PDB file of C-alpha atoms in Angstrom:
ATOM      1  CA  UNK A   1     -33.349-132.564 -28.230  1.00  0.00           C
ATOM      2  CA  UNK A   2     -31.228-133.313 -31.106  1.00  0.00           C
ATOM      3  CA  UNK A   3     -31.252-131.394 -34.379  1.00  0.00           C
ATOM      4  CA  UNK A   4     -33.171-132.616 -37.432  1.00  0.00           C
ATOM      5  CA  UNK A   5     -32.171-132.348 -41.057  1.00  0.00           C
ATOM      6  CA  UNK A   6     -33.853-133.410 -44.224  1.00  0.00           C
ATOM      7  CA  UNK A   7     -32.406-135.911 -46.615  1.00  0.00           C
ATOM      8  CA  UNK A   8     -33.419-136.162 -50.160  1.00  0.00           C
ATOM      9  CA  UNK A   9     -33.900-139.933 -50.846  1.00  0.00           C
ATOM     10  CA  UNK A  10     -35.133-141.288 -54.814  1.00  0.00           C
ATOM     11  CA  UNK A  11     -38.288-142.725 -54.319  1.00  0.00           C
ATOM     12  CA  UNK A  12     -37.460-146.439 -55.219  1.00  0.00           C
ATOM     13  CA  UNK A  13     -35.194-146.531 -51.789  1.00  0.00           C
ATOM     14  CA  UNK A  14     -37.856-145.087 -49.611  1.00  0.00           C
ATOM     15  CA  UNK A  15     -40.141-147.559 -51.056  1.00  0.00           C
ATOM     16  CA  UNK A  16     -37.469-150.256 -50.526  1.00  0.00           C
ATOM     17  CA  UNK A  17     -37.208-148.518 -46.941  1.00  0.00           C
ATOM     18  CA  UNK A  18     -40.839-148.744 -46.079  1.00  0.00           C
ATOM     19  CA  UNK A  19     -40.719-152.495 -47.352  1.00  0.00           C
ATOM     20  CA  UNK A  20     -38.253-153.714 -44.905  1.00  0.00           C
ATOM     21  CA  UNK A  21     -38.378-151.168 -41.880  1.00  0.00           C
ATOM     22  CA  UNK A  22     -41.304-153.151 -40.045  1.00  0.00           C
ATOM     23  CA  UNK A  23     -42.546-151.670 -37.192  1.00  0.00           C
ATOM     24  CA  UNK A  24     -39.362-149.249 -36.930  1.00  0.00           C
ATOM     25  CA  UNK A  25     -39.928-145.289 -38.201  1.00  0.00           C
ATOM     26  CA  UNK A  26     -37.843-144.584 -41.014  1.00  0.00           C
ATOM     27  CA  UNK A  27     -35.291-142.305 -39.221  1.00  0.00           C
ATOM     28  CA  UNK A  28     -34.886-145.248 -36.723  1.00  0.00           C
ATOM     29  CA  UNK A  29     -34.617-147.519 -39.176  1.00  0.00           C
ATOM     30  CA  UNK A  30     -31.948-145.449 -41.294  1.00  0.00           C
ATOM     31  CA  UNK A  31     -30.210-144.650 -38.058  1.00  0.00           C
ATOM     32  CA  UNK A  32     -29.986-148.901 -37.475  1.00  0.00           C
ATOM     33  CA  UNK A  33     -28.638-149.585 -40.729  1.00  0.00           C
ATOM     34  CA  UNK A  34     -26.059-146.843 -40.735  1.00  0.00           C
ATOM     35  CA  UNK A  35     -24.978-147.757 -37.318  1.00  0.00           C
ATOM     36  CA  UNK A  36     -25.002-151.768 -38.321  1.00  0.00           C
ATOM     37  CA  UNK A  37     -22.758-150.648 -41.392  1.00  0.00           C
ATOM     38  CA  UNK A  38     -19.893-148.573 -39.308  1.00  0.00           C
ATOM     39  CA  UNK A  39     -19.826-151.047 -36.927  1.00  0.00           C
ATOM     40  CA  UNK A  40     -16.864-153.005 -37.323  1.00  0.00           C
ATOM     41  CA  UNK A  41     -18.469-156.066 -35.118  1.00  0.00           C
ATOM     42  CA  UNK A  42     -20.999-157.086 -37.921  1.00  0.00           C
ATOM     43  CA  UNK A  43     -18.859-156.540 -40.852  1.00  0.00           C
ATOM     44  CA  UNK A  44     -16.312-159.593 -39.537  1.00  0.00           C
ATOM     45  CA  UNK A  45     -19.467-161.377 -38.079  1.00  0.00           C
ATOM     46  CA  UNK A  46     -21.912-161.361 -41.369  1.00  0.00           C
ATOM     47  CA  UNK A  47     -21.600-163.389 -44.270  1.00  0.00           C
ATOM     48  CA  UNK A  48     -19.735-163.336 -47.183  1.00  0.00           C
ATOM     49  CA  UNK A  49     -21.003-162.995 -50.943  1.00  0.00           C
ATOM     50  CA  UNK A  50     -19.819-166.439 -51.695  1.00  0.00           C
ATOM     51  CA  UNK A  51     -22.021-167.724 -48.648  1.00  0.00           C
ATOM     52  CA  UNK A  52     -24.949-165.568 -49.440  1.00  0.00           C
ATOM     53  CA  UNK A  53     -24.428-166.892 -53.650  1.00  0.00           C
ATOM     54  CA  UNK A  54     -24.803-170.600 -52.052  1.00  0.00           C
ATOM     55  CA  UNK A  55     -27.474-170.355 -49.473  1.00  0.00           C
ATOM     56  CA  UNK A  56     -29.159-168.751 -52.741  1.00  0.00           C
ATOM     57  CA  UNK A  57     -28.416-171.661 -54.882  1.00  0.00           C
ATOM     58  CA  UNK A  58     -29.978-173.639 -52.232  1.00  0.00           C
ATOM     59  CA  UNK A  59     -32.895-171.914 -52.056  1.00  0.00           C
ATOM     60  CA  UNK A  60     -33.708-171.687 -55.247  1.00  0.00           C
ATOM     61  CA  UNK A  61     -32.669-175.581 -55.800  1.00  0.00           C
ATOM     62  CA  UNK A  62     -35.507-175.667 -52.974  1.00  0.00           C
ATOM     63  CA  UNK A  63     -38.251-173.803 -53.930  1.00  0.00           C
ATOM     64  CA  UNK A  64     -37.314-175.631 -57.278  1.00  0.00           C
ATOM     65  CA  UNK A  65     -38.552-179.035 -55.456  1.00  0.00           C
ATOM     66  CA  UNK A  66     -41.812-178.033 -54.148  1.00  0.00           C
ATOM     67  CA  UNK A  67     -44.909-178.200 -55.387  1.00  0.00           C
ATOM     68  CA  UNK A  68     -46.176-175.542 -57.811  1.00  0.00           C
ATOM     69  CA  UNK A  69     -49.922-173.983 -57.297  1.00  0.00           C
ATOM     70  CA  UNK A  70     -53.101-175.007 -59.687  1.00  0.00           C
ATOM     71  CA  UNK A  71     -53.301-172.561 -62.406  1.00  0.00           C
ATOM     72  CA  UNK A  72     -56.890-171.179 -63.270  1.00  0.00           C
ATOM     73  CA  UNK A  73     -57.210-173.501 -66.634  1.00  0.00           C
ATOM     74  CA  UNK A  74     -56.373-176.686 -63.896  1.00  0.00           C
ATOM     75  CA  UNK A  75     -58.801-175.522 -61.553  1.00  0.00           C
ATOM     76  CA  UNK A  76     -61.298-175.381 -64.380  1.00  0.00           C
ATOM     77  CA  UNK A  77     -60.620-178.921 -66.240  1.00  0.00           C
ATOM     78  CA  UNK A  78     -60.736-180.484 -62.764  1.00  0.00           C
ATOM     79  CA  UNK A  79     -63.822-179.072 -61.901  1.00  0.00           C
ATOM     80  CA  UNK A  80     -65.133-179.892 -65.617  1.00  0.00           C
ATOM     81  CA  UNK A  81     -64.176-183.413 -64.967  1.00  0.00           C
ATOM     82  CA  UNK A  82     -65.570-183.507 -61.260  1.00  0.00           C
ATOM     83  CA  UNK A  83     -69.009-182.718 -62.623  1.00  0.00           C
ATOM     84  CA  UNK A  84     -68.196-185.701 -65.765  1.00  0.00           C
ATOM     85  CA  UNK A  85     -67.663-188.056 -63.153  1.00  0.00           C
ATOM     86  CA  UNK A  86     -70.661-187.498 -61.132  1.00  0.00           C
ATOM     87  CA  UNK A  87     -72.791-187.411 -64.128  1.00  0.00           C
ATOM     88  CA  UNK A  88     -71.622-190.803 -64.824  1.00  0.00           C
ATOM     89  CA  UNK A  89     -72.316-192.284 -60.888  1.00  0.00           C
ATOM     90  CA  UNK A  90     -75.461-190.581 -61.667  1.00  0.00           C
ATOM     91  CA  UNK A  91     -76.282-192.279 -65.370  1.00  0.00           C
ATOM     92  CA  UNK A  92     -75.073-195.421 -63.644  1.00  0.00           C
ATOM     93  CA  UNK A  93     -77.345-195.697 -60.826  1.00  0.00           C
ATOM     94  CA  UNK A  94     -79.988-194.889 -62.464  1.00  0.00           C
ATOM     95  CA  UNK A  95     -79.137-197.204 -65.317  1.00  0.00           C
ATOM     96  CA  UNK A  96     -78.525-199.897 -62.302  1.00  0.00           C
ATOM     97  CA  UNK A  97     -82.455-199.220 -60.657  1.00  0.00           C
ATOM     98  CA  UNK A  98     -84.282-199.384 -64.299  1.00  0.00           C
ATOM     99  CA  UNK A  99     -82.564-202.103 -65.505  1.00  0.00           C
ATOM    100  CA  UNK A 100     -83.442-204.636 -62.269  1.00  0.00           C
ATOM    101  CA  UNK A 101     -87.175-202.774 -61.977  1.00  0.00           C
ATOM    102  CA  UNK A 102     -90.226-204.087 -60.289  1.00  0.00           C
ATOM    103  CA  UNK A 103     -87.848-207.300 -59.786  1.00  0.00           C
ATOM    104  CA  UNK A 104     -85.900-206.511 -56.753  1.00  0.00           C
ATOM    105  CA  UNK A 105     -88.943-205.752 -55.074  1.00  0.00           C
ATOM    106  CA  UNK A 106     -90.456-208.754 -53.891  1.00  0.00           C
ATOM    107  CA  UNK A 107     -91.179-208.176 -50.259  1.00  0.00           C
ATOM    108  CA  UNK A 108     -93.824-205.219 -50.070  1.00  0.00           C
ATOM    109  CA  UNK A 109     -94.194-202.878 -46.944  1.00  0.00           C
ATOM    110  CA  UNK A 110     -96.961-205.319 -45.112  1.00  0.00           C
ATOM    111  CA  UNK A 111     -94.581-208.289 -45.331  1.00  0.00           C
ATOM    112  CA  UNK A 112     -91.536-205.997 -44.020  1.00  0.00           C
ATOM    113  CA  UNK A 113     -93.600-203.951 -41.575  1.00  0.00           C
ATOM    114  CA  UNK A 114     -94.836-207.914 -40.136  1.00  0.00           C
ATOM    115  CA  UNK A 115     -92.070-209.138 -39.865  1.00  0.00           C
ATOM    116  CA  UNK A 116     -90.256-206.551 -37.829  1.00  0.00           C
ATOM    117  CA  UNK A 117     -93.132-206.698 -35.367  1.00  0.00           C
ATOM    118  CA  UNK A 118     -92.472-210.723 -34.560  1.00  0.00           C
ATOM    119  CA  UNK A 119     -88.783-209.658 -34.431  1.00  0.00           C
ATOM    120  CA  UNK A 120     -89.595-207.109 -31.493  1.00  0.00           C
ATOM    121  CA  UNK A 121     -92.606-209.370 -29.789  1.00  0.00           C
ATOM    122  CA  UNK A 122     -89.518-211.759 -29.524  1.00  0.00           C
ATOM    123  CA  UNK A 123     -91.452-214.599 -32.124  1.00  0.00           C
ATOM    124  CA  UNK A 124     -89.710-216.084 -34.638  1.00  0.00           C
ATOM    125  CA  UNK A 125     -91.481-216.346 -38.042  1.00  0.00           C
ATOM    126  CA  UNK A 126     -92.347-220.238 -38.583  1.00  0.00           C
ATOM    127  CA  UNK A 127     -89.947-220.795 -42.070  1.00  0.00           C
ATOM    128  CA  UNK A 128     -86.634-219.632 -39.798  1.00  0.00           C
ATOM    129  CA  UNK A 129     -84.495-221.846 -38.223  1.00  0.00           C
ATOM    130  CA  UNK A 130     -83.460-221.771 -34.993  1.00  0.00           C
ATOM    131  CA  UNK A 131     -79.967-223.499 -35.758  1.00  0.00           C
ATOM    132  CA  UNK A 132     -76.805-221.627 -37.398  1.00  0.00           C
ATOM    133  CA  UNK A 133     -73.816-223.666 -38.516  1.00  0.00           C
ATOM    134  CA  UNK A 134     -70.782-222.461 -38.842  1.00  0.00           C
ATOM    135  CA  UNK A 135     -67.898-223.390 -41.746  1.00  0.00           C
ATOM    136  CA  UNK A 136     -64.779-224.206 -40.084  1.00  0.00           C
ATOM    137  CA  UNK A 137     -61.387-223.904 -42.130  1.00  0.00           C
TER     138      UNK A 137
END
């Protein structure tokens, strides 16, 4: 078994440690980065600070582009005018059904009611014609 040793660490880079260690333990994960850093391999292979400035530029440029979220005040105004607009519908309907009244009315339920029963005894009422011409363009 190998020897163990403590290591005093400020408590912004264990923090910064936890953040970014993912399912490692932090000795593993310390162990990993130190042996990533003395290996020669990954300093030629990783990239340089120019690189890592642009793709950072980019993403900003990005994330620049995209859509920003509703704020709580947006949220609010368009629920505000959700409920102005459906008052309206509302005020109109109703507006609509007084203003035409007892008028658009004119069949009552008997007339309705007998007329759907000739419909399904297969009898045509006597006023309906029997002959439908069509408009030709």
């Amino acid at each position: 078994m190998s020897e163990k040793r403590m290591l005093i660490l400020p408590s912004e880079l264990v923090k910064k440690i936890d953040d970014n260690r993912g399912d490692m333990s932090q000795a593993d994960f310390i162990d990993y980065l130190i042996e990533s850093h003395f290996n020669s391999d990954s300093r030629t292979a990783g990239a340089s600070r120019e690189e890592m400035d642009a793709l950072r530029n980019e993403l900003t440029a990005l994330m620049g582009r995209e859509k920003k979220l509703a704020t709580k005040d947006e949220l609010e105004a368009f629920h505000d005018d959700t409920k102005k607009l459906l008052k309206s519908f509302v005020d109109f309907f109703v507006g609509y059904g007084l203003e035409l009244g007892d008028k658009s009315s004119s069949l009552d339920l008997r007339e309705i009611t007998g007329k759907l029963k000739d419909l399904d005894k297969g009898n045509m009422p006597d006023d309906a014609g029997r002959e439908v011409k069509i408009k030709w363009k």
